[in-house]
Short mmCIF file of C-alpha atoms and ligand atoms in Angstrom, two decimals:
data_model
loop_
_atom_site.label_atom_id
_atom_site.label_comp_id
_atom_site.label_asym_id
_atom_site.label_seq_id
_atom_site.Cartn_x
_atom_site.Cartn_y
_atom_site.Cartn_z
CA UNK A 90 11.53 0.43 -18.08
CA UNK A 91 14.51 1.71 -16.08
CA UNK A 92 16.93 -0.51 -14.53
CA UNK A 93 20.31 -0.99 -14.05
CA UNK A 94 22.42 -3.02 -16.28
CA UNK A 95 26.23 -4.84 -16.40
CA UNK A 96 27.59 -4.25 -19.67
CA UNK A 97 30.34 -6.42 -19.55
CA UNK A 98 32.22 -8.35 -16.32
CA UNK A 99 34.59 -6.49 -15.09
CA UNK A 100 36.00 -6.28 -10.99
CA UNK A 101 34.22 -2.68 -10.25
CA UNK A 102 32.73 -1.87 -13.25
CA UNK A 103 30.13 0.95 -13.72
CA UNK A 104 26.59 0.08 -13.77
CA UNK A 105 24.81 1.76 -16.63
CA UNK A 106 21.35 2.97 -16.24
CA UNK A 107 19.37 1.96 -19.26
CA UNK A 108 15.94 1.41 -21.01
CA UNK A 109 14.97 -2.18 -21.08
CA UNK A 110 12.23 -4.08 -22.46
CA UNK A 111 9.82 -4.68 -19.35
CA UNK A 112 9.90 -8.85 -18.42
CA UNK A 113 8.00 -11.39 -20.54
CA UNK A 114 5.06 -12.77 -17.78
CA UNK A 115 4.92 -16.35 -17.89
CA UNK A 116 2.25 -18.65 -17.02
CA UNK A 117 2.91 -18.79 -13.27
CA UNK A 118 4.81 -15.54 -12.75
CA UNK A 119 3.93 -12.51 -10.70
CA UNK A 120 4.98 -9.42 -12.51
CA UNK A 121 6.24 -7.23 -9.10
CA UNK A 122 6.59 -3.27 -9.39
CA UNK A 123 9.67 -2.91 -7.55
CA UNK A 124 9.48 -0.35 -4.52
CA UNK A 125 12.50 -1.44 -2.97
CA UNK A 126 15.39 -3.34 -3.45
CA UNK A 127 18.07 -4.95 -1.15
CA UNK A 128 21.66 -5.13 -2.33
CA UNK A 129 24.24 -7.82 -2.12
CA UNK A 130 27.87 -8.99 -1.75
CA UNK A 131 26.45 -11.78 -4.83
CA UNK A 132 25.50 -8.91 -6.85
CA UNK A 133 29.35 -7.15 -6.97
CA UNK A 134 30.62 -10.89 -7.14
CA UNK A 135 28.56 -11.50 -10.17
CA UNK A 136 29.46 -8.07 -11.99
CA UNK A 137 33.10 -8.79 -11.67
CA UNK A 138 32.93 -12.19 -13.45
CA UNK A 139 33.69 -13.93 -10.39
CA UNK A 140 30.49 -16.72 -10.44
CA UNK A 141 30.44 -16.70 -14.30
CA UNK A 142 30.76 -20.29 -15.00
CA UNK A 143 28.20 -21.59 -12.45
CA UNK A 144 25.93 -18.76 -13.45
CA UNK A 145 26.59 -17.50 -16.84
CA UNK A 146 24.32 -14.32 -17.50
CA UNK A 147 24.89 -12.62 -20.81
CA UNK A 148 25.94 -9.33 -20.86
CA UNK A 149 23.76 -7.21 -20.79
CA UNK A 150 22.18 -8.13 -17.77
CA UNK A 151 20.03 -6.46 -14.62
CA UNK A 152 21.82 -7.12 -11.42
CA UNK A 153 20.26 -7.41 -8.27
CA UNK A 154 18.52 -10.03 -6.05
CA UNK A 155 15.90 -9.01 -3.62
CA UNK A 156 12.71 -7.21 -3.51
CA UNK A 157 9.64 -5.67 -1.99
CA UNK A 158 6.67 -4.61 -4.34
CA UNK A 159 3.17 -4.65 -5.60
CA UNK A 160 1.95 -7.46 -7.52
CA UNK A 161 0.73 -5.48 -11.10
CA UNK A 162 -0.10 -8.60 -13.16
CA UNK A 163 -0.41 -12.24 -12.75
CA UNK A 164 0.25 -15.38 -14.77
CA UNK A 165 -2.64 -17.82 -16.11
CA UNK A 166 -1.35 -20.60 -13.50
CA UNK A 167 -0.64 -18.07 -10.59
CA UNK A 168 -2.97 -19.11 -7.64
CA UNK A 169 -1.77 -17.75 -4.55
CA UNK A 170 -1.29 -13.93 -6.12
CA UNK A 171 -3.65 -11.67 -7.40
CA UNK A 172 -3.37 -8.18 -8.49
CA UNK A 173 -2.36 -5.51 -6.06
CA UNK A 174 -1.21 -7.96 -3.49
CA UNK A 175 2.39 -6.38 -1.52
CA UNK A 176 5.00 -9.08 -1.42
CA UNK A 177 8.57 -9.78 -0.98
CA UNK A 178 11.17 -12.16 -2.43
CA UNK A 179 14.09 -13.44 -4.05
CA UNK A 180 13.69 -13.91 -7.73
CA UNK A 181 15.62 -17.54 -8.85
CA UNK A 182 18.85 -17.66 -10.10
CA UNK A 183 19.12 -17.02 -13.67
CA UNK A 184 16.05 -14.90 -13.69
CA UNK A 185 17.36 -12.20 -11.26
CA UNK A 186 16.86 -8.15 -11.46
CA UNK A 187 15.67 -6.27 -8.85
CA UNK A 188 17.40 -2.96 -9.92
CA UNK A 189 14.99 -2.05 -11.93
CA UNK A 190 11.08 -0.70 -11.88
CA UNK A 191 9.56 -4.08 -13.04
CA UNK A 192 10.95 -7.92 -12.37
CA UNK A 193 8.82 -10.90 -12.95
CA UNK A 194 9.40 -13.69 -10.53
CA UNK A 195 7.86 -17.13 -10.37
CA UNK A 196 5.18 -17.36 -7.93
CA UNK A 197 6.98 -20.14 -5.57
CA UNK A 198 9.68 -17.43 -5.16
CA UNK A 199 7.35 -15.43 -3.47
CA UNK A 200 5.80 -14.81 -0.64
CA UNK A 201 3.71 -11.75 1.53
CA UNK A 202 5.20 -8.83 2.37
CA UNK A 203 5.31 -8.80 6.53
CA UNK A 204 2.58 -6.34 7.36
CA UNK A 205 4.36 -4.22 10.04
CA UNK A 206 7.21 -3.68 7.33
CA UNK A 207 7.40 -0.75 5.13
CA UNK A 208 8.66 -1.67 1.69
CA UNK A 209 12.49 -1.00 2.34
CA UNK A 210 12.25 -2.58 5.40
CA UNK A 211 11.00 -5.76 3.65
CA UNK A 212 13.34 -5.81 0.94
CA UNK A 213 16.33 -6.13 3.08
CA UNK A 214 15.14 -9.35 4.01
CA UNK A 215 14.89 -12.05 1.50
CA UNK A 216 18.16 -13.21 0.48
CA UNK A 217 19.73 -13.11 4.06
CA UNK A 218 16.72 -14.51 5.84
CA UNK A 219 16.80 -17.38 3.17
CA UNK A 220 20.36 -18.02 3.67
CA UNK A 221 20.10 -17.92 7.47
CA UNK A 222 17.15 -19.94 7.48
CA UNK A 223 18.45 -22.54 4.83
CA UNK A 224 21.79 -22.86 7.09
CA UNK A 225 20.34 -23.02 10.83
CA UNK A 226 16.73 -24.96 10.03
CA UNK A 227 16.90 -26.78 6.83
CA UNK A 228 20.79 -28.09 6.87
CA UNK A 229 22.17 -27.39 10.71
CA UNK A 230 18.36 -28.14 12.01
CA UNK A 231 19.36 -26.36 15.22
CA UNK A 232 18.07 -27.51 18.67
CA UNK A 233 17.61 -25.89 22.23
CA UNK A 234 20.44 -25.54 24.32
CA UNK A 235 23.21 -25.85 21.02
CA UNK A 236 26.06 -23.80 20.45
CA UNK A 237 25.85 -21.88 17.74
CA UNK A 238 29.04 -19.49 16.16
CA UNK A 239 27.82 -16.94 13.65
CA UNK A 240 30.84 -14.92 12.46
CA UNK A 241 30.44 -11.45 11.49
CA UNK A 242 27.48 -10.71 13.76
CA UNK A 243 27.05 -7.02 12.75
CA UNK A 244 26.65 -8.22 8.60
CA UNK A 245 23.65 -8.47 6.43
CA UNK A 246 23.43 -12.34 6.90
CA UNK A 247 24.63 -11.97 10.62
CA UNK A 248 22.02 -9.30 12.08
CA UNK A 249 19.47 -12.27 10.72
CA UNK A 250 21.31 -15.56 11.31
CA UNK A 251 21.83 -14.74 15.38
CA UNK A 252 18.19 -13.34 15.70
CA UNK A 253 16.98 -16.90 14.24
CA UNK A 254 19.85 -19.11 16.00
CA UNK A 255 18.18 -17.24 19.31
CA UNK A 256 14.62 -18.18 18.26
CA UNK A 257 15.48 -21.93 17.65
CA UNK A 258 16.85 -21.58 21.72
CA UNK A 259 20.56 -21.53 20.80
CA UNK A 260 23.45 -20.13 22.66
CA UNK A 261 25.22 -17.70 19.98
CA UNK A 262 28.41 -16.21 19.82
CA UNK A 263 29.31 -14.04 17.47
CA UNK A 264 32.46 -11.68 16.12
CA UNK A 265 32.39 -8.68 15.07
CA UNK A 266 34.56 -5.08 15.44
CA UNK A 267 34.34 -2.46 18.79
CA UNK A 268 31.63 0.12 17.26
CA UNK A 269 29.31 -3.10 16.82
CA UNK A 270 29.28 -5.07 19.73
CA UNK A 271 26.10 -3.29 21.19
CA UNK A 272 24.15 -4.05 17.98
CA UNK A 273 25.14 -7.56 18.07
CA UNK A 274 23.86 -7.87 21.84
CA UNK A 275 20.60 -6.05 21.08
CA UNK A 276 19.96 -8.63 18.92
CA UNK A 277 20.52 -11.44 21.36
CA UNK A 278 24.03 -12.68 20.86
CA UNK A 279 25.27 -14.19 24.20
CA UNK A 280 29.19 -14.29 23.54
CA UNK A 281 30.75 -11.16 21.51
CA UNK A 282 34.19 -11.30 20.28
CA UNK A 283 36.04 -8.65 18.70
CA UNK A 284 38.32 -10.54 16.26
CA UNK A 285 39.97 -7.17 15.35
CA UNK A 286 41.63 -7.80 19.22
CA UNK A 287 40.72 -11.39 20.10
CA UNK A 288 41.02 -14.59 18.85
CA UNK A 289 38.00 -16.63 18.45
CA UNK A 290 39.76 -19.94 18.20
CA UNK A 291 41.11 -19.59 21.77
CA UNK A 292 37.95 -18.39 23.24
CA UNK A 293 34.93 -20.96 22.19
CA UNK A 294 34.89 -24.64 22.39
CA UNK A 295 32.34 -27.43 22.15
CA UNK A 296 29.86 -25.70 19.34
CA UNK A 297 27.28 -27.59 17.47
CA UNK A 298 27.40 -25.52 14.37
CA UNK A 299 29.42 -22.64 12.70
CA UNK A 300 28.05 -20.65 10.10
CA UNK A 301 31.08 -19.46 8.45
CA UNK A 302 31.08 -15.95 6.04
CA UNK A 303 34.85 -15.32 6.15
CA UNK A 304 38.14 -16.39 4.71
CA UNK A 305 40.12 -19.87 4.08
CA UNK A 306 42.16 -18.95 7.61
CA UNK A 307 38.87 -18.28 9.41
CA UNK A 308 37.31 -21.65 8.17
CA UNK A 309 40.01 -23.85 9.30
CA UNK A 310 40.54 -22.52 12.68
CA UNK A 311 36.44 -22.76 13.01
CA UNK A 312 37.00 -26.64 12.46
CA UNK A 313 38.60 -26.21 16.12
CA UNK A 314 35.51 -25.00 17.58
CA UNK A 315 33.57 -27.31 17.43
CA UNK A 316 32.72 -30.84 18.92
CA UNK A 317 33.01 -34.30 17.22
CA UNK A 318 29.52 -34.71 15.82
CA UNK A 319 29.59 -30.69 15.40
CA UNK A 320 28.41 -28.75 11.44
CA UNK A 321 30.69 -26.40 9.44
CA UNK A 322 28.72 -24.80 7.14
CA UNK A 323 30.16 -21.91 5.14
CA UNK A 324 28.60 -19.59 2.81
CA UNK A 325 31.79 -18.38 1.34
CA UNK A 326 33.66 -21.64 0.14
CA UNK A 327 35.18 -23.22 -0.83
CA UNK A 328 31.70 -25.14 -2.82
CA UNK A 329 31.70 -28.89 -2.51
CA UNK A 330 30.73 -31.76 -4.82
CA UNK A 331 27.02 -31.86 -3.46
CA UNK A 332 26.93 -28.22 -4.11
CA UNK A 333 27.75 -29.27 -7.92
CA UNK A 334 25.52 -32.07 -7.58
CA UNK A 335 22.38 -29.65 -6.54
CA UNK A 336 23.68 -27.26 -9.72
CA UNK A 337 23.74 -30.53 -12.50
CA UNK A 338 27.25 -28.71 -12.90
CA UNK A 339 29.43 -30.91 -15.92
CA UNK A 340 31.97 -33.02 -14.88
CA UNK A 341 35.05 -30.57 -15.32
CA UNK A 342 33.25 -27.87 -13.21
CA UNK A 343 32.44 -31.09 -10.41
CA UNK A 344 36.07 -31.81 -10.45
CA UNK A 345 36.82 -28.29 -9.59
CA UNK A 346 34.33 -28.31 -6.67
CA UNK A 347 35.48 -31.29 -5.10
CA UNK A 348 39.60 -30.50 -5.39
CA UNK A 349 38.20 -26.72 -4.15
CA UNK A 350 37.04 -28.53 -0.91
CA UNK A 351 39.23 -31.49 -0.36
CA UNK A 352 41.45 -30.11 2.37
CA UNK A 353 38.07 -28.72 4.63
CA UNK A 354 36.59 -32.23 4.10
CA UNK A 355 39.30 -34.47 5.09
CA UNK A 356 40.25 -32.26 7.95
CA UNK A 357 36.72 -31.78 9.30
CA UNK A 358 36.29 -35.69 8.50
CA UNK A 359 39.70 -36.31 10.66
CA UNK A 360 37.41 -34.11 13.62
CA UNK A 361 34.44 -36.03 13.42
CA UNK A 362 32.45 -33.02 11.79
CA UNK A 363 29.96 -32.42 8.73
CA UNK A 364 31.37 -29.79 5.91
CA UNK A 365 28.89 -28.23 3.97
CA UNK A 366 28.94 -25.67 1.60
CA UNK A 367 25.79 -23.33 1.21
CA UNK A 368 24.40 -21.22 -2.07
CA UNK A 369 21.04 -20.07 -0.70
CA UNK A 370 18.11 -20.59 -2.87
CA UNK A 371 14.89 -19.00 -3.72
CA UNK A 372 11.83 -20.46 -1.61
CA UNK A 373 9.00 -18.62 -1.40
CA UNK A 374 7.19 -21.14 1.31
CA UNK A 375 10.49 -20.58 3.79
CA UNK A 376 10.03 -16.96 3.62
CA UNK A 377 6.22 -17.44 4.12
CA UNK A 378 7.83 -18.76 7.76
CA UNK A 379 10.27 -15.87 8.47
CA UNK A 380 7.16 -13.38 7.41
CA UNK A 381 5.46 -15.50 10.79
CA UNK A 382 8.74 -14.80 12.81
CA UNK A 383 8.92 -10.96 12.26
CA UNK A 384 5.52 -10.35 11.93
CA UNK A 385 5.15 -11.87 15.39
CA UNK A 386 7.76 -9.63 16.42
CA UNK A 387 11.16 -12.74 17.14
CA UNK A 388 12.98 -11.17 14.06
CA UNK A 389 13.24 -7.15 12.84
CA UNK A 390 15.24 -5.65 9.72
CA UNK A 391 18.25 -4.29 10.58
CA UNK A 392 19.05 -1.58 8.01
CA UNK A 393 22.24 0.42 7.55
CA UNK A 394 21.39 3.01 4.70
CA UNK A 395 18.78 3.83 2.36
CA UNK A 396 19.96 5.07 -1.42
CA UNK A 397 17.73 6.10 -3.84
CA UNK A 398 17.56 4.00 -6.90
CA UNK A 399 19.60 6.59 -9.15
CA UNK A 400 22.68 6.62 -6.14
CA UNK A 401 22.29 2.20 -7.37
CA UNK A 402 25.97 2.18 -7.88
CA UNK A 403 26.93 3.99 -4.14
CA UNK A 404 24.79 1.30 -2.67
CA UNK A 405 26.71 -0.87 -4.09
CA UNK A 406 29.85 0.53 -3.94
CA UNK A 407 29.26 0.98 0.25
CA UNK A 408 28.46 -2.55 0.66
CA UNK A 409 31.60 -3.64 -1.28
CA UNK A 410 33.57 -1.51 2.37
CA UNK A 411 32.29 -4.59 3.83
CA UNK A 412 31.29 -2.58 6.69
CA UNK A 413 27.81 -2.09 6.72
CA UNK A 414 25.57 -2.91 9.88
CA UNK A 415 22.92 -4.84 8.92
CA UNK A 416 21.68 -4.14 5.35
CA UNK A 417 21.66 -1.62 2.77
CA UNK A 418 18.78 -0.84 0.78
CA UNK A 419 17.44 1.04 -2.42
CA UNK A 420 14.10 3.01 -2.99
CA UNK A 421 13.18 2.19 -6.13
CA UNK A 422 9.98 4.01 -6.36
CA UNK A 423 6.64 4.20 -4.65
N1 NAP B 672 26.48 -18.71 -0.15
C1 NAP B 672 25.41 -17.94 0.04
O1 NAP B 672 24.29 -18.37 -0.22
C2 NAP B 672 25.58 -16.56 0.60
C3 NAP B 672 24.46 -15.83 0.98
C4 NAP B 672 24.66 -14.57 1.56
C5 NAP B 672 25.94 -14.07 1.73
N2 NAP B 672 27.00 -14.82 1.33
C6 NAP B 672 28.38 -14.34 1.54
O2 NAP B 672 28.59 -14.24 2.93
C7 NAP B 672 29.48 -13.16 3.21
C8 NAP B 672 28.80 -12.21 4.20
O3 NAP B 672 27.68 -11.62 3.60
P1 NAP B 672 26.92 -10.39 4.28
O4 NAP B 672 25.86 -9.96 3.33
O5 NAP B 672 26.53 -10.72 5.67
O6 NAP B 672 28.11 -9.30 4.30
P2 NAP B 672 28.11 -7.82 4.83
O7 NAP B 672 26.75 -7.43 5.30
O8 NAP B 672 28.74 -6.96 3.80
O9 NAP B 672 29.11 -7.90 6.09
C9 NAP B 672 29.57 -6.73 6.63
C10 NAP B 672 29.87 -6.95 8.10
O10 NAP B 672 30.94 -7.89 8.24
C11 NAP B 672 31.71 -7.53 9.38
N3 NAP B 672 33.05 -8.07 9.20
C12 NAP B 672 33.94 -7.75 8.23
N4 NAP B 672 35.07 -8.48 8.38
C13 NAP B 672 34.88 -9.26 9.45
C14 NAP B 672 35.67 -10.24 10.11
N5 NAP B 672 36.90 -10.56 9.67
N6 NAP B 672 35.16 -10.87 11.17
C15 NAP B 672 33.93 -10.57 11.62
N7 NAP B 672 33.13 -9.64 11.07
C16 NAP B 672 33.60 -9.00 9.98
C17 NAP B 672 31.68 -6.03 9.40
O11 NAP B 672 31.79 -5.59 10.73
P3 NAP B 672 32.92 -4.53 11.13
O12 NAP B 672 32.61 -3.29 10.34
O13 NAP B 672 32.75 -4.39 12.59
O14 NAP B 672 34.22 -5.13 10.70
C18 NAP B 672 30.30 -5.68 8.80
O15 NAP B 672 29.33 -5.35 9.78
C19 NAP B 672 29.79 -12.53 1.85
O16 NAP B 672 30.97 -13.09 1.35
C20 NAP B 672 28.62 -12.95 0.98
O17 NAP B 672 28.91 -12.95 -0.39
C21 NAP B 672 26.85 -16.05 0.76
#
């Protein structure tokens, strides 16, 4: 089958489209035809090297992380797939590969495709809805009436994260640059700050929860946001030592993790707040919950641009701007 391989890790390197050996099924594995696929900040991270030792693929490897398809063949365990069914997911780590015509996923990554979603609309959802969902229901287990800051509102994980902080009956603020502020409000933030001109530190005070996406800077002054008794949870570091913990990670890379976060975690102790570092995870049954949200209308795709699967690489490449609005998505193939 087609797909799109690393070679070797390298910051920027090419992709190479190549003929690979179609995925071994295994007992309770859905083999998916890939229609679409969503693309990633992870995926660029993990081509230039940078999560290597927590998640050592071997050269050559297919990148890519989420997925709408068809369901083409099942595994002897699989119970809650059959043949022909339309799904949506994001395949576990160290079995990833969406950019390519075939991936076979483990059927608890899995869920149904939202039925007023076309296939690229679906795709762009997994991985961001996860991470959203894993951040403001699972760990921040956000109530009415909280304060909610989700920075970089107009961003794959942002255009998801405020829709859902709304649905739980939060109050969100958000930042993002002047083109974006409209999208950002259509989607129900409350409070819009343009951090190219304002400072969010000086505007917001007494919030429950940030989810933060941005730099060391950006993380520190968040800690200032929010009350005693308040959540920091950040999806771009520094990891922590429960993060290594949840990984089984060996005691050098632990040791890493917890001098990594040691200055967040005795500052945010100092404040009275919770640090937590997130790296979504596949979970087919939580996605079975946002399929509920959007198909019931609380939460729609937000999609930037549309490639087709042999422009792969200028997907990627436009997502590394770090501009997009929403998310950016490949046809694959019908
Ligand atoms: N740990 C995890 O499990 C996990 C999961 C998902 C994502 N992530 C990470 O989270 C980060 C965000 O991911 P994403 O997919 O949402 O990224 P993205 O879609 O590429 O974000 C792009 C958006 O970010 C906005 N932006 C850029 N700089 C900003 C700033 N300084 N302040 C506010 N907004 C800014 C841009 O708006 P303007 O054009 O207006 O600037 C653009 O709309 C990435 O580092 C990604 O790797 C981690």
């Amino acid at each position: 089958m087609k797909a799109f391989v690393v070679d070797k890790y390298k910051k920027k390197g090419a992709l190479r489209l190549a003929d690979v050996p179609e995925p071994e099924l295994r007992e309770d594995d859905v083999l998916v035809r890939v229609h679409a696929t969503g693309v990633n900040l992870l995926d660029s991270k993990i081509r230039d090297g940078e999560f290597k030792l927590i998640l050592p693929y071997r050269p050559p490897f297919v990148l890519g992380h989420d997925v709408a398809g068809s369901v083409v063949r099942v595994g002897s365990k699989v119970r809650r797939f059959k043949t022909g069914d339309e799904v949506y997911g994001r395949p576990r780590d160290h079995r990833v590969g969406t950019f390519a015509k075939f991936i076979a996923m483990n059927e608890a990554d899995v869920a149904l495709k939202p039925k007023n979603l076309n296939m690229e609309e679906a795709a762009s959802i997994p991985l961001v809805g996860l991470t959203a969902w894993q951040a403001l229901v699972e760990m921040g287990k956000v109530k009415p009436g909280q304060k909610v800051f989700i920075q970089a509102g107009s961003g794959g994980v942002g255009t998801f994260a405020i829709q859902l902080a709304k649905h739980l009956g939060a109050e969100v603020a958000t930042t993002t640059s002047a083109q974006n502020v409209e999208l950002v409000k259509s989607i129900g933030a409350d409070v819009v700050i343009d951090y190219k001109t304002q400072d969010f530190e000086k505007l917001l005070s007494g919030y429950d929860l940030v989810l933060n996406s941005q730099d060391t800077k950006t993380l520190e002054k968040s800690l200032h946001i929010l009350k005693p008794g308040g959540q920091l949870i950040s999806i771009s570091g520094p990891p922590d030592p429960e993060f290594a913990k949840d990984l089984r990670l060996n005691l050098f890379l632990k040791l890493v993790m917890r001098l990594l976060s040691r200055g967040v975690r005795a500052k945010a102790k100092s404040l009275g707040i919770r640090y937590s570092f997130l790296f979504m995870r596949a979970q087919g049954q939580q996605l079975n919950e946002i399929t509920s949200l959007i198909e019931s209308g609380i939460i729609r795709p937000v999609i930037d641009k549309i490639f087709s699967f042999e422009k792969t690489a200028d997907a990627l490449a436009y997502v590394e701007t770090g501009r997009a609005k929403g998310k950016v998505v490949i046809t694959v193939g019908e």
